[in-house]
Amino acid sequence: MDKLVIEGGIPLQGEITISGAKNAALPILCASLLAETPLKLSAVAKLKDVGTTITLLEHMGVQASRSEDRVVLDASHIHTQEAPYEMVKTMRASILVLGPLLARFGHARVSLPGGCAIGSRPVDLHIKGLQAMGAEIHIEHGYIEARASKLKGARYFMDMVTVTGTENLMMAACLADGTTVLENAAKEPEVVDLADCLIKMGARIEGAGTDIITIHGVERLHGCDHQVVCDRIEAGTYMVAAAMTGGCVKLNNARADLLDAVIEKLRDAGVTVESDATSITVKSNGKLKAVNIRTAPHPAFPTDMQAQMMALNTIADGVAKVTETIFENRFMHVQEMQRLGAQIEVEGNTAIVRGVPKLEGATVMATDLRASASLVLAALVASGETIIERIYHLDRGYENLEEKLTALGAKVKRTS
Ligand code: UD1
């Protein structure tokens, strides 16, 4: 299994380009199932999760071709509406095929994703929403078996804000009979990007980016050209890297308007952040103040940046409270950061982080995607060498991580 070896202590300098967002690409790839003609996508990052989704779509009969960051998906001949356990278990977002398959073909059989490292993460709201639209759904042998000769528009209130749940129901509603109103919908930029793509495919959607999304069903959808929105979490991660190392980094293809909560916290920590429409520049002298963080749905502070901001707090001046409200088990980076000398105590869903003057290199283990990113950040400032094991998590969400860090002057190498 691959490891990353990082020698800390180098202020990052230079510029890099941020990739297309993983969390936008995954639902948009699944949206290809709704279209009768090819969907042509660009800015699709070369990531493990993207590859897994394409393999799953190919298993169903989608013709996929890929070159560089472009992917063309032709779902005109689907021969199975089943997403098998072997494929779903490796990636929870596979549940995103459920809505499109059911809406277009009247049937879907999708393995239940099951638990995952960062909490139990049920899919009950996806199921209840589809039932509200008239689907008959049974759970059999670990599979969601869904049928509906034609979904019907409905008003559905989600009692928790769910990103993929909103996306699944929005996609399903595009081909339903009549109007669907999704209340308490997720407002994440990736939901908006999916809606933008669906609208180009012929869907009639209003209100994406607000908590009420209205979808007027249409008879059919067609392919279109769509460029996936930039990855705000990848950008946020490099922003924290620049801040922690006391560097100066310009991120191209990055949008500050998608990162308000993160930028505000970085400024509170004493970091300079400047931006224009397509880039963000971060400057830091490495002297950071502790900042409290509380995760919540967009536009509040994203849970996918919690571990990275905790890394920043480990070397900041003062004591920070980091509260996680989205997932119940998302502090697995704490133990590993402690191995690097961080002082962190966990009380329920809050971590109390007491900044220390210096972290020290050690061997640590990556446990999930964003936890792994936070360990890379810690390693970039730790004295000596840090070895990060099990970095396959990073390959799920960060395109060309070593290349990008190396371009900024970091000493990073991958070994087996
Ligand atoms: C998505 C993102 C993930 C991010 C998360 C929260 C993708 C592919 N992944 O995950 O990176 O960390 O949003 O911003 O976009 N819940 C239920 N029932 C449901 C659905 C969700 O109880 O049917 C709960 C979950 O357990 C969790 C909360 O709702 O506590 C939010 O989860 P959700 O927004 O659905 O996360 P994902 O869409 O899986």
Coordinates of C-alpha atoms and ligand atoms in Angstrom, one line a residue:
M1 CA 0.0 0.0 0.0
D2 CA 1.3 3.5 -0.9
K3 CA 2.6 5.9 1.7
L4 CA 3.4 9.5 1.6
V5 CA 6.7 10.7 3.0
I6 CA 6.7 14.4 3.8
E7 CA 9.5 16.6 5.2
G8 CA 8.0 19.5 7.0
G9 CA 9.0 23.1 7.5
I10 CA 8.9 24.6 4.0
P11 CA 6.7 27.6 3.4
L12 CA 4.6 26.9 0.3
Q13 CA 5.1 29.4 -2.5
G14 CA 3.7 29.6 -6.0
E15 CA 0.5 28.8 -7.9
I16 CA -1.5 25.8 -8.8
T17 CA -4.8 25.1 -10.5
I18 CA -7.7 23.6 -8.6
S19 CA -9.5 20.6 -10.2
G20 CA -13.2 20.1 -10.8
A21 CA -15.2 19.2 -7.7
K22 CA -15.5 15.5 -6.8
N23 CA -18.8 16.1 -5.1
A24 CA -20.2 17.8 -8.2
A25 CA -18.8 15.3 -10.6
L26 CA -20.3 12.2 -8.9
P27 CA -24.0 13.3 -9.1
I28 CA -23.5 14.8 -12.6
L29 CA -21.9 11.5 -13.8
C30 CA -25.0 9.7 -12.4
A31 CA -27.3 12.3 -14.1
S32 CA -26.1 10.8 -17.5
L33 CA -28.5 8.0 -16.8
L34 CA -31.4 10.4 -17.3
A35 CA -30.4 11.4 -20.8
E36 CA -31.2 9.8 -24.1
T37 CA -28.2 11.3 -25.9
P38 CA -24.6 11.7 -24.8
L39 CA -23.6 14.0 -21.9
K40 CA -20.2 15.7 -22.5
L41 CA -18.4 16.8 -19.3
S42 CA -15.2 18.7 -18.8
A43 CA -13.2 19.4 -15.6
V44 CA -13.8 15.9 -14.4
A45 CA -10.9 15.3 -11.9
K46 CA -9.0 12.0 -12.3
L47 CA -10.0 10.6 -8.9
K48 CA -10.6 7.1 -7.6
D49 CA -14.3 7.9 -6.8
V50 CA -14.8 9.2 -10.3
G51 CA -13.4 6.0 -11.7
T52 CA -15.6 3.9 -9.5
T53 CA -18.7 5.8 -10.6
I54 CA -17.8 5.4 -14.3
T55 CA -17.2 1.7 -13.8
L56 CA -20.6 1.4 -12.1
L57 CA -22.3 3.3 -15.0
E58 CA -20.5 1.1 -17.5
H59 CA -21.8 -2.0 -15.6
M60 CA -25.3 -0.7 -16.4
G61 CA -24.6 -0.3 -20.1
V62 CA -23.5 3.3 -20.2
Q63 CA -20.8 3.9 -23.0
A64 CA -18.1 6.0 -21.4
S65 CA -15.0 7.5 -23.0
R66 CA -12.5 9.5 -21.2
S67 CA -9.5 11.7 -22.2
E68 CA -7.7 14.1 -19.9
D69 CA -10.4 15.9 -17.9
R70 CA -13.2 15.2 -20.4
V71 CA -15.8 12.4 -20.1
V72 CA -18.5 11.5 -22.6
L73 CA -21.3 9.3 -21.3
D74 CA -23.9 7.7 -23.5
A75 CA -26.8 6.1 -21.6
S76 CA -29.0 5.3 -24.7
H77 CA -28.7 1.5 -24.1
I78 CA -29.0 0.5 -20.5
H79 CA -29.2 -3.2 -19.9
T80 CA -29.4 -3.5 -16.1
Q81 CA -30.8 -1.1 -13.4
E82 CA -28.8 -2.8 -10.7
A83 CA -25.9 -1.4 -8.6
P84 CA -24.3 -4.4 -7.0
Y85 CA -22.9 -4.5 -3.5
E86 CA -19.3 -5.0 -4.6
M87 CA -19.4 -1.6 -6.3
V88 CA -21.6 0.3 -3.8
K89 CA -19.6 -0.8 -0.7
T90 CA -16.5 1.1 -1.8
M91 CA -18.3 4.4 -2.4
R92 CA -21.5 5.6 -0.7
A93 CA -22.2 8.1 -3.4
S94 CA -23.2 5.2 -5.6
I95 CA -26.7 5.7 -4.1
L96 CA -26.9 8.6 -6.6
V97 CA -27.9 6.2 -9.4
L98 CA -31.2 5.3 -7.5
G99 CA -33.2 8.4 -8.4
P100 CA -32.2 8.6 -12.1
L101 CA -32.7 4.8 -12.8
L102 CA -36.1 4.8 -11.2
A103 CA -37.2 8.0 -12.9
R104 CA -36.2 6.9 -16.4
F105 CA -36.7 3.1 -16.3
G106 CA -39.3 2.7 -13.6
H107 CA -37.1 0.3 -11.7
A108 CA -33.9 0.3 -9.7
R109 CA -32.1 -2.2 -7.6
V110 CA -29.3 -0.6 -5.6
S111 CA -27.3 -2.1 -2.8
L112 CA -27.7 -0.4 0.6
P113 CA -24.4 1.5 1.2
G114 CA -24.1 0.4 4.8
G115 CA -22.0 2.1 7.4
C116 CA -18.8 3.9 6.8
A117 CA -15.9 5.2 8.7
I118 CA -17.4 8.6 9.6
G119 CA -20.7 7.5 11.0
S120 CA -23.8 5.5 10.2
R121 CA -25.0 7.7 7.4
P122 CA -28.4 6.2 6.6
V123 CA -30.3 6.8 3.3
D124 CA -33.8 6.9 4.7
L125 CA -34.5 10.3 3.4
H126 CA -33.6 9.3 -0.2
I127 CA -36.1 6.4 0.2
K128 CA -38.9 8.4 1.9
G129 CA -38.6 11.1 -0.8
L130 CA -39.0 8.6 -3.6
Q131 CA -41.9 7.0 -1.8
A132 CA -43.6 10.4 -1.5
M133 CA -43.3 10.5 -5.3
G134 CA -45.2 7.3 -5.6
A135 CA -42.4 4.7 -5.7
E136 CA -42.8 1.3 -4.1
I137 CA -39.7 0.5 -2.3
H138 CA -38.7 -2.6 -0.4
I139 CA -35.4 -3.5 1.2
E140 CA -34.6 -7.1 0.3
H141 CA -31.3 -9.0 0.9
G142 CA -29.5 -5.7 1.5
Y143 CA -30.8 -4.1 -1.7
I144 CA -33.2 -1.2 -2.2
E145 CA -35.7 -2.5 -4.7
A146 CA -37.6 0.4 -6.2
R147 CA -40.5 0.5 -8.7
A148 CA -42.7 3.2 -10.2
S149 CA -44.3 3.0 -13.6
K150 CA -44.1 6.8 -13.5
L151 CA -43.0 9.0 -10.6
K152 CA -45.4 11.7 -9.6
G153 CA -44.5 15.2 -8.5
A154 CA -44.9 15.7 -4.7
R155 CA -44.1 18.2 -1.9
Y156 CA -41.4 16.6 0.3
F157 CA -39.8 18.1 3.5
M158 CA -36.4 16.6 4.4
D159 CA -36.1 16.6 8.2
M160 CA -32.3 16.8 7.9
V161 CA -30.3 18.6 5.3
T162 CA -28.9 16.0 3.0
V163 CA -26.7 16.7 0.0
T164 CA -26.9 13.5 -1.9
G165 CA -30.5 13.1 -0.8
T166 CA -31.4 16.4 -2.3
E167 CA -29.5 15.5 -5.5
N168 CA -31.1 12.1 -5.8
L169 CA -34.6 13.5 -5.4
M170 CA -34.0 16.5 -7.7
M171 CA -32.8 14.1 -10.5
A172 CA -35.7 11.8 -10.0
A173 CA -38.2 14.7 -10.1
C174 CA -36.9 15.9 -13.5
L175 CA -38.8 13.0 -15.2
A176 CA -41.8 12.8 -12.8
D177 CA -45.3 13.7 -13.8
G178 CA -46.0 17.2 -12.5
T179 CA -44.3 19.4 -10.0
T180 CA -42.1 18.4 -7.1
V181 CA -41.2 20.8 -4.3
L182 CA -38.2 19.8 -2.1
E183 CA -38.2 21.6 1.2
N184 CA -35.2 22.0 3.5
A185 CA -33.1 21.2 0.5
A186 CA -29.3 21.3 0.7
K187 CA -27.8 24.6 -0.6
E188 CA -24.3 23.3 -1.4
P189 CA -22.7 24.7 -4.6
E190 CA -22.4 21.1 -5.9
V191 CA -26.3 20.8 -5.8
V192 CA -26.4 24.1 -7.8
D193 CA -23.9 22.7 -10.3
L194 CA -25.9 19.6 -10.8
A195 CA -29.1 21.7 -11.3
D196 CA -27.2 23.8 -13.8
C197 CA -26.3 20.7 -15.8
L198 CA -29.8 19.2 -15.5
I199 CA -31.3 22.5 -16.8
K200 CA -29.0 22.3 -19.8
M201 CA -30.2 18.7 -20.3
G202 CA -33.8 20.1 -20.6
A203 CA -34.9 19.9 -17.0
R204 CA -37.1 22.7 -15.4
I205 CA -35.7 23.5 -12.0
E206 CA -36.0 26.6 -9.9
G207 CA -34.5 27.5 -6.6
A208 CA -31.3 25.4 -6.5
G209 CA -29.0 27.1 -4.0
T210 CA -32.0 27.9 -1.7
D211 CA -33.7 25.6 0.7
I212 CA -36.8 25.2 -1.5
I213 CA -36.2 23.6 -4.9
T214 CA -39.1 23.3 -7.4
I215 CA -38.8 20.8 -10.3
H216 CA -41.4 20.7 -13.0
G217 CA -41.2 17.2 -14.6
V218 CA -40.5 16.9 -18.3
E219 CA -41.0 13.9 -20.7
R220 CA -37.3 13.4 -21.6
L221 CA -33.8 14.8 -21.1
H222 CA -31.0 15.0 -23.6
G223 CA -27.2 15.3 -23.3
C224 CA -25.4 18.6 -23.1
D225 CA -21.9 20.1 -22.6
H226 CA -21.1 20.9 -19.0
Q227 CA -18.0 22.0 -17.1
V228 CA -17.9 20.8 -13.5
V229 CA -17.6 23.5 -10.9
C230 CA -14.2 23.9 -9.1
D231 CA -13.5 22.0 -6.0
R232 CA -14.0 24.3 -3.0
I233 CA -12.8 21.7 -0.5
E234 CA -9.6 21.1 -2.5
A235 CA -9.1 24.8 -2.7
G236 CA -9.8 25.2 1.0
T237 CA -7.3 22.5 1.9
Y238 CA -4.5 24.3 -0.1
M239 CA -5.5 27.6 1.5
V240 CA -4.9 26.0 5.0
A241 CA -1.6 24.6 3.7
A242 CA -0.4 28.1 2.7
A243 CA -1.7 29.5 6.0
M244 CA 0.0 26.9 8.2
T245 CA 3.4 26.9 6.5
G246 CA 3.6 30.7 6.4
G247 CA 3.6 30.8 2.6
C248 CA 2.0 32.6 -0.3
V249 CA -0.1 30.6 -2.7
K250 CA -2.3 31.5 -5.6
L251 CA -5.0 29.1 -6.5
N252 CA -6.3 29.3 -10.0
N253 CA -9.8 28.0 -10.9
A254 CA -10.9 28.7 -7.4
R255 CA -14.0 30.7 -6.3
A256 CA -14.0 32.7 -3.1
D257 CA -17.8 33.1 -3.2
L258 CA -18.1 29.3 -2.5
L259 CA -15.7 29.5 0.5
D260 CA -17.0 32.5 2.5
A261 CA -17.1 30.6 5.9
V262 CA -13.6 29.2 5.4
I263 CA -12.2 32.5 4.3
E264 CA -13.7 34.3 7.3
K265 CA -12.1 31.8 9.7
L266 CA -8.7 32.1 8.0
R267 CA -8.9 35.8 8.3
D268 CA -9.8 35.5 12.0
A269 CA -6.7 33.3 12.3
G270 CA -4.6 36.2 11.0
V271 CA -4.2 35.1 7.3
T272 CA -4.5 37.4 4.3
V273 CA -6.9 36.2 1.7
E274 CA -7.4 38.0 -1.6
S275 CA -9.5 36.9 -4.5
D276 CA -10.9 37.8 -8.0
A277 CA -13.6 36.0 -9.9
T278 CA -11.4 32.9 -10.7
S279 CA -8.6 32.8 -8.2
I280 CA -7.7 33.1 -4.5
T281 CA -4.4 34.1 -3.1
V282 CA -3.5 33.3 0.5
K283 CA -0.6 34.9 2.4
S284 CA 0.6 34.1 5.9
N285 CA 3.5 34.8 8.1
G286 CA 2.9 31.5 9.9
K287 CA 1.7 33.2 13.1
L288 CA -1.8 31.9 13.6
K289 CA -4.5 32.6 16.2
A290 CA -6.8 29.8 17.4
V291 CA -10.3 29.9 15.8
N292 CA -13.4 28.1 16.9
I293 CA -15.2 26.1 14.3
R294 CA -18.7 24.7 14.2
T295 CA -19.7 22.7 11.1
A296 CA -23.2 23.0 9.6
P297 CA -24.8 22.7 6.1
H298 CA -23.8 25.3 3.5
P299 CA -23.3 28.3 3.7
A300 CA -22.0 27.6 7.2
F301 CA -18.6 26.0 7.8
P302 CA -18.3 22.7 5.8
T303 CA -17.7 19.4 7.6
D304 CA -15.3 18.5 4.8
M305 CA -13.0 21.3 6.0
Q306 CA -13.2 20.5 9.8
A307 CA -10.2 18.2 10.0
Q308 CA -8.0 20.7 8.0
M309 CA -9.0 23.6 10.3
M310 CA -8.2 21.4 13.3
A311 CA -4.8 20.9 11.9
L312 CA -4.3 24.7 11.7
N313 CA -5.5 25.0 15.3
T314 CA -2.9 22.5 16.5
I315 CA -0.1 25.1 15.9
A316 CA -2.1 28.3 16.5
D317 CA -1.8 30.6 19.5
G318 CA -4.5 29.8 22.0
V319 CA -7.3 27.3 22.5
A320 CA -9.9 26.4 19.9
K321 CA -13.2 24.6 20.1
V322 CA -14.0 22.5 17.0
T323 CA -17.6 21.2 17.0
E324 CA -18.8 18.7 14.4
T325 CA -22.6 18.7 14.0
I326 CA -23.0 16.8 10.7
F327 CA -21.4 13.4 11.4
E328 CA -21.1 11.6 14.7
N329 CA -17.7 10.0 14.2
R330 CA -15.6 12.5 12.4
F331 CA -12.7 13.0 14.8
M332 CA -10.6 10.1 13.7
H333 CA -7.7 12.4 12.8
V334 CA -7.4 13.4 16.4
Q335 CA -5.5 10.4 17.6
E336 CA -3.1 10.6 14.6
M337 CA -2.5 14.3 15.2
Q338 CA -1.7 13.5 18.8
R339 CA 1.0 11.3 17.5
L340 CA 2.5 14.3 15.9
G341 CA 2.5 16.2 19.3
A342 CA -0.9 18.0 19.0
Q343 CA -2.8 18.6 22.2
I344 CA -6.4 17.8 21.6
E345 CA -9.2 16.5 23.9
V346 CA -12.5 15.3 22.6
E347 CA -15.7 15.9 24.6
G348 CA -18.7 14.5 22.7
N349 CA -18.9 16.3 19.4
T350 CA -16.4 19.0 20.4
A351 CA -12.6 18.8 20.2
I352 CA -10.6 21.3 22.4
V353 CA -7.4 22.1 20.6
R354 CA -4.6 23.7 22.5
G355 CA -2.0 25.1 20.1
V356 CA 1.6 24.0 20.5
P357 CA 4.7 25.8 19.1
K358 CA 5.7 22.8 17.0
L359 CA 4.5 19.4 15.7
E360 CA 7.0 16.6 15.3
G361 CA 7.2 14.1 12.5
A362 CA 6.0 10.6 13.1
T363 CA 4.3 7.7 11.3
V364 CA 0.5 8.2 11.1
M365 CA -2.3 6.4 9.4
A366 CA -4.9 8.0 7.2
T367 CA -8.5 6.9 8.1
D368 CA -10.8 8.8 5.7
L369 CA -10.5 11.3 3.0
R370 CA -10.5 14.6 4.8
A371 CA -8.7 13.2 7.9
S372 CA -5.9 12.2 5.5
A373 CA -5.8 15.7 4.1
S374 CA -5.4 17.1 7.6
L375 CA -2.5 14.8 8.3
V376 CA -0.8 16.0 5.2
L377 CA -1.2 19.6 6.4
A378 CA 0.2 18.7 9.9
A379 CA 3.1 16.9 8.2
L380 CA 3.9 20.0 6.1
V381 CA 4.7 21.9 9.3
A382 CA 6.0 19.1 11.5
S383 CA 9.7 19.0 12.2
G384 CA 11.6 16.1 10.4
E385 CA 9.9 13.4 8.4
T386 CA 6.2 12.3 8.6
I387 CA 5.1 9.1 7.0
I388 CA 1.4 8.9 6.2
E389 CA 0.2 5.3 5.6
R390 CA -3.0 4.2 3.8
I391 CA -3.1 7.2 1.5
Y392 CA -5.5 5.5 -0.9
H393 CA -8.2 7.7 0.8
L394 CA -6.4 10.8 -0.5
D395 CA -6.6 9.4 -4.1
R396 CA -10.4 9.4 -3.7
G397 CA -10.5 13.2 -3.5
Y398 CA -7.3 15.0 -4.3
E399 CA -6.1 15.0 -7.9
N400 CA -2.3 15.0 -8.3
L401 CA -1.8 15.9 -4.7
E402 CA 2.0 15.2 -4.7
E403 CA 2.5 17.1 -8.0
K404 CA 0.6 20.1 -6.7
L405 CA 2.4 20.2 -3.4
T406 CA 5.7 19.7 -5.1
A407 CA 5.0 22.6 -7.4
L408 CA 4.5 24.7 -4.3
G409 CA 7.9 23.7 -3.0
A410 CA 6.9 21.0 -0.5
K411 CA 9.1 17.9 -0.1
V412 CA 6.7 15.0 -0.7
K413 CA 7.2 11.6 -2.1
R414 CA 5.0 8.5 -2.6
T415 CA 6.5 5.2 -1.8
S416 CA 5.0 1.7 -1.7
Ligands
UD1_1 C1 -22.2 14.7 1.1 C2 -20.8 14.9 0.6 C3 -19.8 14.7 1.8 C4 -20.1 15.8 2.8 C5 -21.6 15.7 3.3 C6 -22.0 16.8 4.2 C7 -21.0 14.0 -1.6 C8 -20.7 12.8 -2.6 N1 -20.6 13.8 -0.4 O1 -22.3 13.5 1.7 O2 -18.5 15.0 1.2 O3 -19.3 15.5 4.0 O4 -22.4 15.8 2.1 O5 -21.7 18.0 3.6 O6 -21.5 15.0 -2.0 N2 -28.7 11.6 6.7 C9 -29.8 10.9 7.2 N3 -30.6 10.3 6.3 C10 -30.4 10.4 5.0 C11 -29.3 11.1 4.5 C12 -28.5 11.7 5.4 O7 -30.0 10.8 8.4 O8 -31.2 9.8 4.2 C13 -27.8 12.3 7.7 C14 -26.4 11.8 7.6 O9 -26.2 10.7 8.4 C15 -25.6 13.0 8.1 C16 -26.4 14.2 7.6 O10 -27.7 13.7 7.3 O11 -25.6 13.0 9.5 C17 -25.8 14.8 6.3 O12 -25.5 13.8 5.4 P1 -25.5 14.1 3.8 O13 -25.6 15.5 3.5 O14 -26.6 13.2 3.2 O15 -24.1 13.5 3.4 P2 -23.8 12.9 2.0 O16 -24.7 13.4 1.0 O17 -23.6 11.4 2.1

